[in-house]
Amino acid sequence: MGRDTATLENRTLHKKSVASRRRSEDAPAPIKRTASYFAFAFAPAVHPHTGTTATGETIHSPSTIANELTIEEKKLLYRKAWLLTISSAFFLFPAAFAYYHTIYSMCFLSVFTTAVSVAFWYRPRDGIRRMLDLIVAKVSFVIYFTVGLVNIRDASVFIAGLIGAVLMIGAYSVGLKLFDVRSARWVYAHMVFHFFVACGQVLVLYGSFLL
C-alpha cells in the first residue's frame, strides 16, 4: 500500500514537471531590460552582450536578447549601424565650442571621445575597441557631470540640463525598445540620443565657463 502511494505521488510530480516544462517552452522568452545607458551616453551605453555573425565574428548588441537573435535578424538590426559613426561626430560640436573659448582640456576630451566612438561604431565588434569605448564613455560622463554640477549656478541652465538629461535617457530607452522588438529603427533613436548628449555637453561648457 505504501509503495503504491509513493508510486502515485511520483507520477503526479512527474506530470506536473512535464506540464511546467511545456509551459516554459511555449512561453515567449522574456525581454530583460538593462540599466540606464546614461553612463554610456558619451559613447552608449548603458549593458553590452554579444551574438555571432555568419562569418563567426562576435558583434556588439545593446540588448540582453542578443543571443536569441537569428543571423537574419542581426543583419537587419545592424545593416545601418554605420550611421552611428556619423552621430558620434556630433561630439565634435562641443569640442569646437570648447576650443573656440580656449577650454582646451574639455576640447581634448570631446575629440578623444569622438574618435573612440567612431572607431567602435564603424565596425561594432566585441574586443579592445568596445572596452576602450566603455571606459572613455564613463570617464567622459563623470567629468562632464562633475564639471556641470560644481560650476553651473544659473537656474535656467541647470533646469535645461535636467530636461536634456531626461531627453537623453528617453531617446536611449526608445532605442532599446525598438531593438527588443527587432526593429532596425533603433539606430535612428540612438542617433537622436547622441545628438542630445552633444547638446548636453555644450550646455555644460556654456554654464560652467561662460556665465
Short mmCIF file of C-alpha atoms in Angstrom, two decimals:
data_model
loop_
_atom_site.label_atom_id
_atom_site.label_comp_id
_atom_site.label_asym_id
_atom_site.label_seq_id
_atom_site.Cartn_x
_atom_site.Cartn_y
_atom_site.Cartn_z
CA MET A 1 0.00 0.00 0.00
CA GLY A 2 2.83 2.42 0.93
CA ARG A 3 4.68 1.53 -2.28
CA ASP A 4 1.58 2.22 -4.41
CA THR A 5 1.10 5.59 -2.72
CA ALA A 6 4.72 6.55 -3.33
CA THR A 7 4.44 5.49 -6.97
CA LEU A 8 1.28 7.55 -7.42
CA GLU A 9 2.96 10.59 -5.86
CA ASN A 10 5.98 10.19 -8.13
CA ARG A 11 3.74 10.00 -11.20
CA THR A 12 1.86 13.12 -10.11
CA LEU A 13 5.11 15.04 -9.58
CA HIS A 14 6.38 13.87 -12.96
CA LYS A 15 3.23 15.06 -14.72
CA LYS A 16 3.46 18.44 -13.01
CA SER A 17 7.12 18.74 -14.00
CA VAL A 18 6.36 17.90 -17.65
CA ALA A 19 3.46 20.34 -17.75
CA SER A 20 5.59 23.08 -16.22
CA ARG A 21 8.39 22.45 -18.71
CA ARG A 22 5.97 22.58 -21.63
CA ARG A 23 4.53 25.89 -20.45
CA SER A 24 8.06 27.24 -20.14
CA GLU A 25 8.95 26.12 -23.66
CA ASP A 26 5.76 27.53 -25.16
CA ALA A 27 6.07 30.89 -23.45
CA PRO A 28 7.98 33.63 -25.28
CA ALA A 29 11.43 34.37 -23.92
CA PRO A 30 11.28 37.33 -21.54
CA ILE A 31 12.94 40.54 -22.62
CA LYS A 32 15.20 41.67 -19.84
CA ARG A 33 15.64 45.41 -19.66
CA THR A 34 19.10 46.73 -18.97
CA ALA A 35 20.23 49.58 -16.73
CA SER A 36 20.20 53.17 -17.92
CA TYR A 37 22.59 53.87 -20.74
CA PHE A 38 23.25 57.25 -19.30
CA ALA A 39 26.81 56.29 -18.34
CA PHE A 40 27.23 55.02 -21.89
CA ALA A 41 25.90 58.31 -23.18
CA PHE A 42 29.22 59.68 -24.26
CA ALA A 43 29.82 56.65 -26.40
CA PRO A 44 26.37 54.38 -25.50
CA ALA A 45 25.65 52.74 -23.09
CA VAL A 46 24.10 51.52 -20.52
CA HIS A 47 24.82 46.64 -20.66
CA PRO A 48 26.65 45.01 -23.68
CA HIS A 49 26.01 41.47 -24.89
CA THR A 50 27.21 39.59 -27.92
CA GLY A 51 25.93 37.42 -30.72
CA THR A 52 27.73 35.72 -33.60
CA THR A 53 27.67 36.73 -37.27
CA ALA A 54 27.64 34.46 -40.27
CA THR A 55 31.43 34.78 -40.52
CA GLY A 56 31.92 33.72 -36.92
CA GLU A 57 32.73 37.20 -35.61
CA THR A 58 31.19 38.45 -32.42
CA ILE A 59 29.06 41.54 -32.69
CA HIS A 60 28.10 44.05 -30.02
CA SER A 61 24.45 44.33 -29.06
CA PRO A 62 22.78 46.84 -26.72
CA SER A 63 20.19 44.28 -25.70
CA THR A 64 20.17 41.26 -23.43
CA ILE A 65 18.30 39.29 -26.08
CA ALA A 66 21.27 39.33 -28.47
CA ASN A 67 21.96 35.64 -28.04
CA GLU A 68 18.40 34.86 -29.11
CA LEU A 69 18.72 36.68 -32.46
CA THR A 70 18.99 34.77 -35.70
CA ILE A 71 21.60 35.62 -38.31
CA GLU A 72 18.97 37.34 -40.45
CA GLU A 73 17.75 39.41 -37.51
CA LYS A 74 21.29 40.53 -36.77
CA LYS A 75 21.81 41.56 -40.39
CA LEU A 76 18.56 43.53 -40.28
CA LEU A 77 19.33 45.24 -36.98
CA TYR A 78 22.90 46.18 -37.82
CA ARG A 79 22.68 46.99 -41.51
CA LYS A 80 22.52 50.73 -40.73
CA ALA A 81 24.68 50.75 -37.61
CA TRP A 82 27.34 52.59 -39.61
CA LEU A 83 25.14 55.70 -39.28
CA LEU A 84 26.19 55.85 -35.65
CA THR A 85 29.67 56.82 -36.81
CA ILE A 86 28.05 59.99 -38.17
CA SER A 87 26.14 60.72 -34.97
CA SER A 88 29.30 60.06 -32.94
CA ALA A 89 30.79 63.02 -34.80
CA PHE A 90 28.16 65.20 -33.10
CA PHE A 91 30.58 65.27 -30.17
CA LEU A 92 32.85 67.45 -32.29
CA PHE A 93 30.43 70.35 -31.76
CA PRO A 94 31.20 70.64 -28.02
CA ALA A 95 34.86 70.08 -28.93
CA ALA A 96 34.79 73.04 -31.32
CA PHE A 97 32.88 75.12 -28.77
CA ALA A 98 35.48 74.37 -26.12
CA TYR A 99 38.35 75.13 -28.49
CA TYR A 100 36.83 78.46 -29.54
CA HIS A 101 36.54 79.51 -25.90
CA THR A 102 40.04 78.18 -25.08
CA ILE A 103 38.78 75.37 -22.82
CA TYR A 104 41.41 73.05 -24.21
CA SER A 105 41.14 70.24 -21.68
CA MET A 106 37.43 69.72 -22.43
CA CYS A 107 38.14 70.09 -26.13
CA PHE A 108 40.64 67.23 -25.97
CA LEU A 109 38.19 65.09 -24.01
CA SER A 110 35.41 65.56 -26.58
CA VAL A 111 37.74 64.94 -29.53
CA PHE A 112 39.08 61.76 -27.94
CA THR A 113 35.55 60.58 -27.10
CA THR A 114 34.53 61.19 -30.70
CA ALA A 115 37.47 59.23 -32.10
CA VAL A 116 36.87 56.23 -29.84
CA SER A 117 33.11 56.19 -30.52
CA VAL A 118 33.57 56.44 -34.29
CA ALA A 119 36.19 53.70 -34.23
CA PHE A 120 33.81 51.38 -32.40
CA TRP A 121 30.61 52.01 -34.36
CA TYR A 122 32.39 51.73 -37.72
CA ARG A 123 32.63 48.00 -37.05
CA PRO A 124 30.82 47.18 -33.78
CA ARG A 125 32.61 44.07 -32.57
CA ASP A 126 33.49 42.71 -29.17
CA GLY A 127 37.09 43.41 -28.24
CA ILE A 128 39.56 46.13 -27.32
CA ARG A 129 37.67 48.88 -29.18
CA ARG A 130 34.50 48.14 -27.27
CA MET A 131 36.37 48.01 -23.96
CA LEU A 132 38.06 51.34 -24.69
CA ASP A 133 34.73 52.83 -25.76
CA LEU A 134 33.09 51.82 -22.48
CA ILE A 135 35.95 53.21 -20.38
CA VAL A 136 36.12 56.52 -22.25
CA ALA A 137 32.33 56.83 -22.12
CA LYS A 138 32.26 56.53 -18.35
CA VAL A 139 35.22 58.86 -17.82
CA SER A 140 33.71 61.46 -20.14
CA PHE A 141 30.34 61.25 -18.42
CA VAL A 142 31.83 61.61 -14.94
CA ILE A 143 33.96 64.59 -15.97
CA TYR A 144 31.15 66.48 -17.72
CA PHE A 145 28.67 65.69 -14.96
CA THR A 146 31.07 66.82 -12.23
CA VAL A 147 32.05 69.99 -14.06
CA GLY A 148 28.41 70.93 -14.58
CA LEU A 149 27.36 70.05 -11.05
CA VAL A 150 30.15 72.07 -9.45
CA ASN A 151 30.17 75.11 -11.72
CA ILE A 152 26.67 75.74 -13.07
CA ARG A 153 24.96 78.38 -10.94
CA ASP A 154 22.38 79.75 -13.37
CA ALA A 155 18.98 78.22 -12.58
CA SER A 156 17.74 78.29 -16.17
CA VAL A 157 20.84 76.49 -17.43
CA PHE A 158 20.56 73.93 -14.65
CA ILE A 159 16.91 73.24 -15.48
CA ALA A 160 17.76 73.00 -19.18
CA GLY A 161 20.41 70.45 -18.25
CA LEU A 162 17.89 68.36 -16.34
CA ILE A 163 15.48 68.45 -19.29
CA GLY A 164 18.32 67.42 -21.58
CA ALA A 165 19.15 64.51 -19.30
CA VAL A 166 15.54 63.31 -19.45
CA LEU A 167 15.57 63.56 -23.26
CA MET A 168 18.83 61.61 -23.43
CA ILE A 169 17.50 58.82 -21.26
CA GLY A 170 14.22 58.81 -23.18
CA ALA A 171 15.93 58.53 -26.57
CA TYR A 172 18.11 55.71 -25.33
CA SER A 173 15.13 53.87 -23.85
CA VAL A 174 13.23 54.15 -27.14
CA GLY A 175 16.24 52.70 -28.95
CA LEU A 176 16.33 49.76 -26.55
CA LYS A 177 12.64 49.04 -27.03
CA LEU A 178 12.97 49.18 -30.81
CA PHE A 179 15.92 46.79 -30.66
CA ASP A 180 14.00 44.42 -28.42
CA VAL A 181 11.17 44.19 -30.97
CA ARG A 182 13.73 43.59 -33.75
CA SER A 183 13.28 46.98 -35.41
CA ALA A 184 16.23 48.45 -37.31
CA ARG A 185 14.92 51.90 -36.38
CA TRP A 186 16.77 51.61 -33.07
CA VAL A 187 19.74 53.13 -34.91
CA TYR A 188 17.83 56.36 -35.52
CA ALA A 189 16.79 56.57 -31.88
CA HIS A 190 20.41 56.12 -30.87
CA MET A 191 21.47 58.87 -33.25
CA VAL A 192 18.98 61.18 -31.54
CA PHE A 193 20.50 60.09 -28.25
CA HIS A 194 23.95 61.12 -29.48
CA PHE A 195 22.51 64.48 -30.53
CA PHE A 196 21.11 65.17 -27.06
CA VAL A 197 24.40 64.11 -25.49
CA ALA A 198 26.31 66.61 -27.64
CA CYS A 199 23.80 69.35 -26.76
CA GLY A 200 24.20 68.50 -23.08
CA GLN A 201 27.96 68.82 -23.33
CA VAL A 202 27.70 72.25 -24.95
CA LEU A 203 25.27 73.30 -22.23
CA VAL A 204 27.71 72.18 -19.51
CA LEU A 205 30.53 74.12 -21.14
CA TYR A 206 28.42 77.24 -21.50
CA GLY A 207 27.03 77.17 -17.99
CA SER A 208 30.33 76.28 -16.36
CA PHE A 209 32.82 78.52 -18.13
CA LEU A 210 30.97 81.41 -19.80
CA LEU A 211 28.44 82.54 -17.19
#
